[in-house]
Amino acid sequence: MTEEPVDFAGLLRRLRTVADLTQEELADKARLGVTTVGDLERGRHATCHPQTAQRLAVALGLADPVRSSFIAVARGRMAAASVLAAAISGSGSNAPALAATGGPDGGEAGAPSSLQVRYSLLPDAAAFTGRGQELSKIAAAVTSAAGGGGVVAIHAIDGMPGVGKTALAVHVAHQLKDRFPDRQLFIDLHAHTPGQDPLSVPAALAALLAATGVDPRYLPDGVEARAGLWRDRMAGQRALLVLDNAGSSSQVAPLLPGGSDCLVLVTSRRRLGDLPGAVIPIPVEVLPPPQAQQMFLRLAERARPGPEVAALVQLAGYLPLAISLLARVYVGHPSWTLADLIAETRAGLLTLAAENSSVAAAFALSYRHLTPREQQFMRRLGLHPGTAIEAYAAAALTGMSVVEAARCLDALHREGLLTEVSYRRYGMHDLIRRYAREHALTDPAAVRARAQERLVDFYVQTARNASALLAPQRRPQTRVVRDRLTVPDLPDGSRALAWARAERANLLDCLDHVTANGRHARVVELTAALTVVMQRDGPWAEAIARHASAVRSARQIDDRLGEAAALTDLGAMQRITGNYPEAAAIQADALTICRELDDRLGEASALNELGVLQRITGDYPAAAAALEQALAVYRDFGDRPGQASALHDLGALKRMTGDMTGAASALAEALAIYRDLGDLPGQAGALNHLGVVRRISGDYPAAAAVLEEALAVYRDLGDRLGQAYILNDLAEVWRIIGRYPQASDAPLEALSICRDLGSRLGEANALISLGAVRRVSGDYPQAAAAQTEALGIYRDLGSRLGEANALKSLGVVRRLDGQYPESAAAMEQALAIYRDLGDGGGEVEVLNELGTLAFSRGELAEASEYHQQALDLSRAIDVAWDEAGALAGLGRCALASGRASEGRDLLRRALEIFQRIGAAEAGDVAAELAEPQAF
């Protein structure tokens, strides 16, 4: 039979109509002008250029033999008109590209041989690995719905390119196909298929209907009519439908069957949030490392488990597509070792786009679906040194508004190119990031550099804002920011801390970036902006390394002010970690620079830090002088945060020297300023020292209340080191007032925190508290072990006050354990240190303990002498608990010497004080007075 000539204009118009495209849409898909398409459809041109014909065929979704016939007509040649007529008659412009296999009702009858709807599912992947949680979720939903007689839910499986969505859907379908015996259909909607455009809804419906036995020649026109017929055909059937590679909810919704016994699995790179009915989202992530290794080993049978396989799957980003490609390469090169494959992968094997199934090709399809503006946005994200980003940082990096940046983030997330790691915060897979960075190289170098400059400006500016809330006493740092950036609102310390912790990794990645590129000024300012969060959260070894690097950078560019500030921060970190000699030398250097530059606020900062260090190491006179000088400078400048800091540290010093009145006054003034400034960390620190003052003064209820308030603040702030120090002080108060369970738990928590952070001073303090608790419980060996360990740490650190505290506590344990000579030796050493330091509080405690020891040995005169010295000193420094202890000791000595009336009187005076301050010792003294021999 001879084929008749076909009118190209009419053919093009009919095919466009069947494809449900406007002239504008066809022109856009074919990358042609609308005028060109219109002229061709009006017959103004009898033929067209071969490239134009090819573009139109692709845009219409035509495949051979229809494509060849279409191009022949477009070139003015004879073509198979019957083939074109079949394409136009009903199955849609994409229908010739589809394949169908029939169902029980004769689905093959009359269906074009190329329709891609499968009755039998795709083969299950032999190396399918993991996904137990996703499989269980779908199976449970199906079982629940079927048991209740309800509609089996639609499951929308989404995830990034190459993550294994289709493999999961097919595997689920094979696992559940026995529950849906009437029909199992699979259709690829080609939303992200290399070389093909997404399947139109009319074409998809035509293919599905053909697979159920509908003759394509008699399909109704229009989406609604075909969708209605499709639902009718599926009514009452127990069917399973896999809609693979979907592009949007609008592409999928008309394809959903209406039956209540159908299971629909939809895969897409996008989140399909607008599907009707009960939709259960199944997000698919990359494989966990063990499962990724297992997948590679299944695909590459000659490989053996070990660190090389672990390294390979890590290089593949645990992405199933990348893992399968690596396994394929390994199998295809029998002479290669795993080390060879690792080397090739690091050289760029995974980014090759030689095959449609390559990783780069998978990403390219999603990239092509972005608008030019979104593509530029993605390239800019590839310049980010970190791994997660939110709208404000994205706006700074791209030069967009925050609103526009948020929209672009959402667009990339919908395409599966980003993952939402937390609320409105997005991460990018390593391989996608590599893809974006490679594409970013197509932009001019100056544009890339400017984008990264804006990003660093953003992080520096916002980190400084956070630091101003978290540590207001830090010196403000100035730098001209070239762009006026929009930064997040941080109204209070808790929001500032949350931002700093969320962005910590990004801040450090940016710091690494500017360090590697020799941007010394940026290293100095970014490190300074990071100081507060590094001091608060550690790890402190890393913080020290960062500050040391900042010092070197400042010296490289002769930034003396920056050098002094970096030295001050470095010295503070050395102090925190217990390296006191190094800290002292560093602070001295910082102080010298500040004085040379007449930087008085910098001088005050260095003096304040030096004073804290001297207090810890026991040089109380020098500490007092440094802190008083710092306070004077801060007052001269009206720097209230600085004043609060100096007063706080002066209060702590006065407490240690026995000036409880002066300590309480300084701390109260500091607390008032901190509260006025809204400085929560400062308030907690002042409350901590005030609580200790209250304890030493014998006001235990007030001490407990103040310390518990401070602990609550530190917990709210997430300041773990602050919590540890408070817990140690609270343990002492709780032990004194008899709250033993709390007193037992607190040191253990403090010890865990300090060991985790690497705070040796905090660790030693916690061990002292833990030893005291174990001593009270009668576990003398463990108590002595804890105190001995603490003593060793204090001596390593050069902390004389800590050494004296450990010796005193160890002496008490030795006495209770009957080791009197060892107890006396420890006590005498502690007493000498306390007197050398001028620590009256420590001295009076040891005097009372020496009195108790002498009493235990029957040396009553010596015991009375020690208790009398303790009584005189306790009254001089106004320490109620020690005064009561001295009176009780003197009373026992008097009773033992036969002076009953004097002894009874002394014990009663001690009891009055113990009861007034709420001390647990009140019960012991009352019991002694109740004994007949006491009267």
PDB file of N, CA and C in Angstrom, residues 258-324:
ATOM      1  N   GLY A 258      -8.482   4.901  41.412  1.00  0.00           N
ATOM      2  CA  GLY A 258      -9.503   5.206  42.409  1.00  0.00           C
ATOM      3  C   GLY A 258      -9.835   4.051  43.318  1.00  0.00           C
ATOM      4  N   GLY A 259      -9.269   2.865  43.050  1.00  0.00           N
ATOM      5  CA  GLY A 259      -9.613   1.692  43.833  1.00  0.00           C
ATOM      6  C   GLY A 259      -9.092   1.758  45.249  1.00  0.00           C
ATOM      7  N   SER A 260      -9.817   1.135  46.156  1.00  0.00           N
ATOM      8  CA  SER A 260      -9.416   1.131  47.564  1.00  0.00           C
ATOM      9  C   SER A 260      -8.434   0.012  47.880  1.00  0.00           C
ATOM     10  N   ASP A 261      -8.129  -0.822  46.902  1.00  0.00           N
ATOM     11  CA  ASP A 261      -7.222  -1.939  47.131  1.00  0.00           C
ATOM     12  C   ASP A 261      -5.945  -1.805  46.313  1.00  0.00           C
ATOM     13  N   CYS A 262      -5.561  -0.566  46.015  1.00  0.00           N
ATOM     14  CA  CYS A 262      -4.368  -0.331  45.208  1.00  0.00           C
ATOM     15  C   CYS A 262      -3.259   0.268  46.073  1.00  0.00           C
ATOM     16  N   LEU A 263      -2.053  -0.164  45.796  1.00  0.00           N
ATOM     17  CA  LEU A 263      -0.873   0.424  46.416  1.00  0.00           C
ATOM     18  C   LEU A 263      -0.119   1.205  45.343  1.00  0.00           C
ATOM     19  N   VAL A 264       0.174   2.449  45.623  1.00  0.00           N
ATOM     20  CA  VAL A 264       0.890   3.294  44.671  1.00  0.00           C
ATOM     21  C   VAL A 264       2.211   3.710  45.294  1.00  0.00           C
ATOM     22  N   LEU A 265       3.296   3.446  44.601  1.00  0.00           N
ATOM     23  CA  LEU A 265       4.628   3.883  45.017  1.00  0.00           C
ATOM     24  C   LEU A 265       5.126   4.904  44.012  1.00  0.00           C
ATOM     25  N   VAL A 266       5.406   6.106  44.494  1.00  0.00           N
ATOM     26  CA  VAL A 266       5.849   7.194  43.626  1.00  0.00           C
ATOM     27  C   VAL A 266       7.279   7.548  44.005  1.00  0.00           C
ATOM     28  N   THR A 267       8.168   7.590  43.032  1.00  0.00           N
ATOM     29  CA  THR A 267       9.532   8.040  43.316  1.00  0.00           C
ATOM     30  C   THR A 267       9.769   9.395  42.657  1.00  0.00           C
ATOM     31  N   SER A 268      10.486  10.252  43.355  1.00  0.00           N
ATOM     32  CA  SER A 268      10.760  11.579  42.808  1.00  0.00           C
ATOM     33  C   SER A 268      11.932  12.190  43.547  1.00  0.00           C
ATOM     34  N   ARG A 269      12.664  13.033  42.853  1.00  0.00           N
ATOM     35  CA  ARG A 269      13.701  13.801  43.533  1.00  0.00           C
ATOM     36  C   ARG A 269      13.095  14.933  44.354  1.00  0.00           C
ATOM     37  N   ARG A 270      11.856  15.253  44.064  1.00  0.00           N
ATOM     38  CA  ARG A 270      11.183  16.356  44.728  1.00  0.00           C
ATOM     39  C   ARG A 270      10.218  15.842  45.777  1.00  0.00           C
ATOM     40  N   ARG A 271       9.965  16.669  46.765  1.00  0.00           N
ATOM     41  CA  ARG A 271       8.926  16.351  47.744  1.00  0.00           C
ATOM     42  C   ARG A 271       7.564  16.659  47.125  1.00  0.00           C
ATOM     43  N   LEU A 272       6.765  15.641  46.947  1.00  0.00           N
ATOM     44  CA  LEU A 272       5.453  15.819  46.325  1.00  0.00           C
ATOM     45  C   LEU A 272       4.426  16.055  47.421  1.00  0.00           C
ATOM     46  N   GLY A 273       4.297  17.288  47.800  1.00  0.00           N
ATOM     47  CA  GLY A 273       3.447  17.607  48.948  1.00  0.00           C
ATOM     48  C   GLY A 273       2.006  17.869  48.615  1.00  0.00           C
ATOM     49  N   ASP A 274       1.647  17.887  47.306  1.00  0.00           N
ATOM     50  CA  ASP A 274       0.280  18.254  46.931  1.00  0.00           C
ATOM     51  C   ASP A 274      -0.528  17.084  46.403  1.00  0.00           C
ATOM     52  N   LEU A 275      -0.073  15.866  46.628  1.00  0.00           N
ATOM     53  CA  LEU A 275      -0.835  14.714  46.160  1.00  0.00           C
ATOM     54  C   LEU A 275      -2.101  14.539  46.977  1.00  0.00           C
ATOM     55  N   PRO A 276      -3.195  14.147  46.353  1.00  0.00           N
ATOM     56  CA  PRO A 276      -4.442  13.946  47.105  1.00  0.00           C
ATOM     57  C   PRO A 276      -4.417  12.634  47.874  1.00  0.00           C
ATOM     58  N   GLY A 277      -5.258  12.533  48.869  1.00  0.00           N
ATOM     59  CA  GLY A 277      -5.396  11.282  49.612  1.00  0.00           C
ATOM     60  C   GLY A 277      -4.373  11.136  50.713  1.00  0.00           C
ATOM     61  N   ALA A 278      -4.317   9.901  51.220  1.00  0.00           N
ATOM     62  CA  ALA A 278      -3.420   9.602  52.340  1.00  0.00           C
ATOM     63  C   ALA A 278      -2.034   9.293  51.798  1.00  0.00           C
ATOM     64  N   VAL A 279      -1.160  10.273  51.862  1.00  0.00           N
ATOM     65  CA  VAL A 279       0.195  10.125  51.335  1.00  0.00           C
ATOM     66  C   VAL A 279       1.171   9.960  52.499  1.00  0.00           C
ATOM     67  N   ILE A 280       1.966   8.911  52.451  1.00  0.00           N
ATOM     68  CA  ILE A 280       2.987   8.677  53.473  1.00  0.00           C
ATOM     69  C   ILE A 280       4.349   8.978  52.857  1.00  0.00           C
ATOM     70  N   PRO A 281       5.012  10.031  53.313  1.00  0.00           N
ATOM     71  CA  PRO A 281       6.333  10.339  52.736  1.00  0.00           C
ATOM     72  C   PRO A 281       7.388   9.348  53.202  1.00  0.00           C
ATOM     73  N   ILE A 282       8.225   8.928  52.294  1.00  0.00           N
ATOM     74  CA  ILE A 282       9.327   8.009  52.598  1.00  0.00           C
ATOM     75  C   ILE A 282      10.625   8.669  52.118  1.00  0.00           C
ATOM     76  N   PRO A 283      11.215   9.528  52.927  1.00  0.00           N
ATOM     77  CA  PRO A 283      12.488  10.128  52.504  1.00  0.00           C
ATOM     78  C   PRO A 283      13.603   9.087  52.515  1.00  0.00           C
ATOM     79  N   VAL A 284      14.442   9.104  51.502  1.00  0.00           N
ATOM     80  CA  VAL A 284      15.533   8.135  51.376  1.00  0.00           C
ATOM     81  C   VAL A 284      16.855   8.893  51.470  1.00  0.00           C
ATOM     82  N   GLU A 285      17.682   8.487  52.405  1.00  0.00           N
ATOM     83  CA  GLU A 285      18.992   9.112  52.595  1.00  0.00           C
ATOM     84  C   GLU A 285      20.078   8.185  52.058  1.00  0.00           C
ATOM     85  N   VAL A 286      21.320   8.662  52.108  1.00  0.00           N
ATOM     86  CA  VAL A 286      22.435   7.797  51.720  1.00  0.00           C
ATOM     87  C   VAL A 286      22.529   6.632  52.695  1.00  0.00           C
ATOM     88  N   LEU A 287      23.230   5.582  52.305  1.00  0.00           N
ATOM     89  CA  LEU A 287      23.329   4.383  53.136  1.00  0.00           C
ATOM     90  C   LEU A 287      24.244   4.628  54.338  1.00  0.00           C
ATOM     91  N   PRO A 288      23.947   4.014  55.463  1.00  0.00           N
ATOM     92  CA  PRO A 288      24.916   4.028  56.568  1.00  0.00           C
ATOM     93  C   PRO A 288      26.201   3.336  56.116  1.00  0.00           C
ATOM     94  N   PRO A 289      27.344   3.724  56.668  1.00  0.00           N
ATOM     95  CA  PRO A 289      28.625   3.150  56.209  1.00  0.00           C
ATOM     96  C   PRO A 289      28.666   1.625  56.159  1.00  0.00           C
ATOM     97  N   PRO A 290      28.198   0.898  57.192  1.00  0.00           N
ATOM     98  CA  PRO A 290      28.273  -0.571  57.090  1.00  0.00           C
ATOM     99  C   PRO A 290      27.474  -1.130  55.914  1.00  0.00           C
ATOM    100  N   GLN A 291      26.282  -0.566  55.672  1.00  0.00           N
ATOM    101  CA  GLN A 291      25.462  -1.052  54.562  1.00  0.00           C
ATOM    102  C   GLN A 291      26.063  -0.654  53.219  1.00  0.00           C
ATOM    103  N   ALA A 292      26.700   0.513  53.167  1.00  0.00           N
ATOM    104  CA  ALA A 292      27.360   0.925  51.931  1.00  0.00           C
ATOM    105  C   ALA A 292      28.494  -0.044  51.581  1.00  0.00           C
ATOM    106  N   GLN A 293      29.256  -0.445  52.588  1.00  0.00           N
ATOM    107  CA  GLN A 293      30.329  -1.415  52.346  1.00  0.00           C
ATOM    108  C   GLN A 293      29.753  -2.755  51.894  1.00  0.00           C
ATOM    109  N   GLN A 294      28.663  -3.150  52.533  1.00  0.00           N
ATOM    110  CA  GLN A 294      28.034  -4.415  52.167  1.00  0.00           C
ATOM    111  C   GLN A 294      27.563  -4.389  50.713  1.00  0.00           C
ATOM    112  N   MET A 295      27.012  -3.259  50.282  1.00  0.00           N
ATOM    113  CA  MET A 295      26.549  -3.138  48.900  1.00  0.00           C
ATOM    114  C   MET A 295      27.713  -3.277  47.920  1.00  0.00           C
ATOM    115  N   PHE A 296      28.820  -2.598  48.193  1.00  0.00           N
ATOM    116  CA  PHE A 296      29.979  -2.697  47.299  1.00  0.00           C
ATOM    117  C   PHE A 296      30.478  -4.143  47.224  1.00  0.00           C
ATOM    118  N   LEU A 297      30.560  -4.808  48.351  1.00  0.00           N
ATOM    119  CA  LEU A 297      31.062  -6.190  48.379  1.00  0.00           C
ATOM    120  C   LEU A 297      30.143  -7.135  47.621  1.00  0.00           C
ATOM    121  N   ARG A 298      28.847  -6.882  47.638  1.00  0.00           N
ATOM    122  CA  ARG A 298      27.924  -7.725  46.883  1.00  0.00           C
ATOM    123  C   ARG A 298      28.087  -7.526  45.382  1.00  0.00           C
ATOM    124  N   LEU A 299      28.353  -6.284  44.980  1.00  0.00           N
ATOM    125  CA  LEU A 299      28.489  -5.982  43.560  1.00  0.00           C
ATOM    126  C   LEU A 299      29.866  -6.355  43.026  1.00  0.00           C
ATOM    127  N   ALA A 300      30.868  -6.264  43.872  1.00  0.00           N
ATOM    128  CA  ALA A 300      32.245  -6.571  43.457  1.00  0.00           C
ATOM    129  C   ALA A 300      32.717  -7.776  44.266  1.00  0.00           C
ATOM    130  N   GLU A 301      32.422  -8.964  43.778  1.00  0.00           N
ATOM    131  CA  GLU A 301      32.597 -10.166  44.582  1.00  0.00           C
ATOM    132  C   GLU A 301      34.050 -10.461  44.914  1.00  0.00           C
ATOM    133  N   ARG A 302      34.995 -10.006  44.084  1.00  0.00           N
ATOM    134  CA  ARG A 302      36.398 -10.322  44.371  1.00  0.00           C
ATOM    135  C   ARG A 302      36.982  -9.403  45.444  1.00  0.00           C
ATOM    136  N   ALA A 303      36.263  -8.354  45.793  1.00  0.00           N
ATOM    137  CA  ALA A 303      36.738  -7.462  46.853  1.00  0.00           C
ATOM    138  C   ALA A 303      36.553  -8.132  48.210  1.00  0.00           C
ATOM    139  N   ARG A 304      37.393  -7.763  49.144  1.00  0.00           N
ATOM    140  CA  ARG A 304      37.329  -8.312  50.489  1.00  0.00           C
ATOM    141  C   ARG A 304      37.106  -7.184  51.491  1.00  0.00           C
ATOM    142  N   PRO A 305      36.362  -7.447  52.564  1.00  0.00           N
ATOM    143  CA  PRO A 305      36.101  -6.395  53.554  1.00  0.00           C
ATOM    144  C   PRO A 305      37.402  -5.850  54.125  1.00  0.00           C
ATOM    145  N   GLY A 306      37.374  -4.597  54.498  1.00  0.00           N
ATOM    146  CA  GLY A 306      38.550  -4.000  55.104  1.00  0.00           C
ATOM    147  C   GLY A 306      38.537  -2.495  54.973  1.00  0.00           C
ATOM    148  N   PRO A 307      39.590  -1.843  55.439  1.00  0.00           N
ATOM    149  CA  PRO A 307      39.646  -0.379  55.424  1.00  0.00           C
ATOM    150  C   PRO A 307      39.597   0.223  54.022  1.00  0.00           C
ATOM    151  N   GLU A 308      40.082  -0.526  52.992  1.00  0.00           N
ATOM    152  CA  GLU A 308      40.045   0.030  51.643  1.00  0.00           C
ATOM    153  C   GLU A 308      38.614   0.149  51.130  1.00  0.00           C
ATOM    154  N   VAL A 309      37.779  -0.858  51.421  1.00  0.00           N
ATOM    155  CA  VAL A 309      36.368  -0.768  51.034  1.00  0.00           C
ATOM    156  C   VAL A 309      35.690   0.371  51.793  1.00  0.00           C
ATOM    157  N   ALA A 310      36.015   0.503  53.071  1.00  0.00           N
ATOM    158  CA  ALA A 310      35.462   1.608  53.862  1.00  0.00           C
ATOM    159  C   ALA A 310      35.856   2.946  53.262  1.00  0.00           C
ATOM    160  N   ALA A 311      37.104   3.070  52.814  1.00  0.00           N
ATOM    161  CA  ALA A 311      37.557   4.325  52.209  1.00  0.00           C
ATOM    162  C   ALA A 311      36.843   4.589  50.888  1.00  0.00           C
ATOM    163  N   LEU A 312      36.623   3.538  50.109  1.00  0.00           N
ATOM    164  CA  LEU A 312      35.956   3.706  48.817  1.00  0.00           C
ATOM    165  C   LEU A 312      34.530   4.213  48.970  1.00  0.00           C
ATOM    166  N   VAL A 313      33.760   3.583  49.841  1.00  0.00           N
ATOM    167  CA  VAL A 313      32.363   4.008  49.987  1.00  0.00           C
ATOM    168  C   VAL A 313      32.278   5.395  50.611  1.00  0.00           C
ATOM    169  N   GLN A 314      33.269   5.752  51.413  1.00  0.00           N
ATOM    170  CA  GLN A 314      33.297   7.118  51.939  1.00  0.00           C
ATOM    171  C   GLN A 314      33.559   8.115  50.805  1.00  0.00           C
ATOM    172  N   LEU A 315      34.483   7.784  49.902  1.00  0.00           N
ATOM    173  CA  LEU A 315      34.719   8.638  48.751  1.00  0.00           C
ATOM    174  C   LEU A 315      33.471   8.762  47.882  1.00  0.00           C
ATOM    175  N   ALA A 316      32.674   7.700  47.850  1.00  0.00           N
ATOM    176  CA  ALA A 316      31.416   7.727  47.097  1.00  0.00           C
ATOM    177  C   ALA A 316      30.309   8.441  47.847  1.00  0.00           C
ATOM    178  N   GLY A 317      30.620   8.951  49.029  1.00  0.00           N
ATOM    179  CA  GLY A 317      29.611   9.658  49.816  1.00  0.00           C
ATOM    180  C   GLY A 317      28.473   8.772  50.262  1.00  0.00           C
ATOM    181  N   TYR A 318      28.706   7.447  50.285  1.00  0.00           N
ATOM    182  CA  TYR A 318      27.696   6.460  50.683  1.00  0.00           C
ATOM    183  C   TYR A 318      26.456   6.524  49.784  1.00  0.00           C
ATOM    184  N   LEU A 319      26.644   7.046  48.565  1.00  0.00           N
ATOM    185  CA  LEU A 319      25.550   7.184  47.607  1.00  0.00           C
ATOM    186  C   LEU A 319      25.467   5.911  46.774  1.00  0.00           C
ATOM    187  N   PRO A 320      24.317   5.224  46.760  1.00  0.00           N
ATOM    188  CA  PRO A 320      24.229   3.949  46.050  1.00  0.00           C
ATOM    189  C   PRO A 320      24.648   4.009  44.593  1.00  0.00           C
ATOM    190  N   LEU A 321      24.245   5.050  43.856  1.00  0.00           N
ATOM    191  CA  LEU A 321      24.633   5.140  42.452  1.00  0.00           C
ATOM    192  C   LEU A 321      26.150   5.197  42.318  1.00  0.00           C
ATOM    193  N   ALA A 322      26.798   6.013  43.144  1.00  0.00           N
ATOM    194  CA  ALA A 322      28.250   6.128  43.075  1.00  0.00           C
ATOM    195  C   ALA A 322      28.917   4.813  43.466  1.00  0.00           C
ATOM    196  N   ILE A 323      28.367   4.144  44.459  1.00  0.00           N
ATOM    197  CA  ILE A 323      28.933   2.851  44.877  1.00  0.00           C
ATOM    198  C   ILE A 323      28.817   1.831  43.754  1.00  0.00           C
ATOM    199  N   SER A 324      27.659   1.788  43.088  1.00  0.00           N
ATOM    200  CA  SER A 324      27.476   0.817  42.001  1.00  0.00           C
ATOM    201  C   SER A 324      28.407   1.122  40.827  1.00  0.00           C
TER     202      SER A 324
END
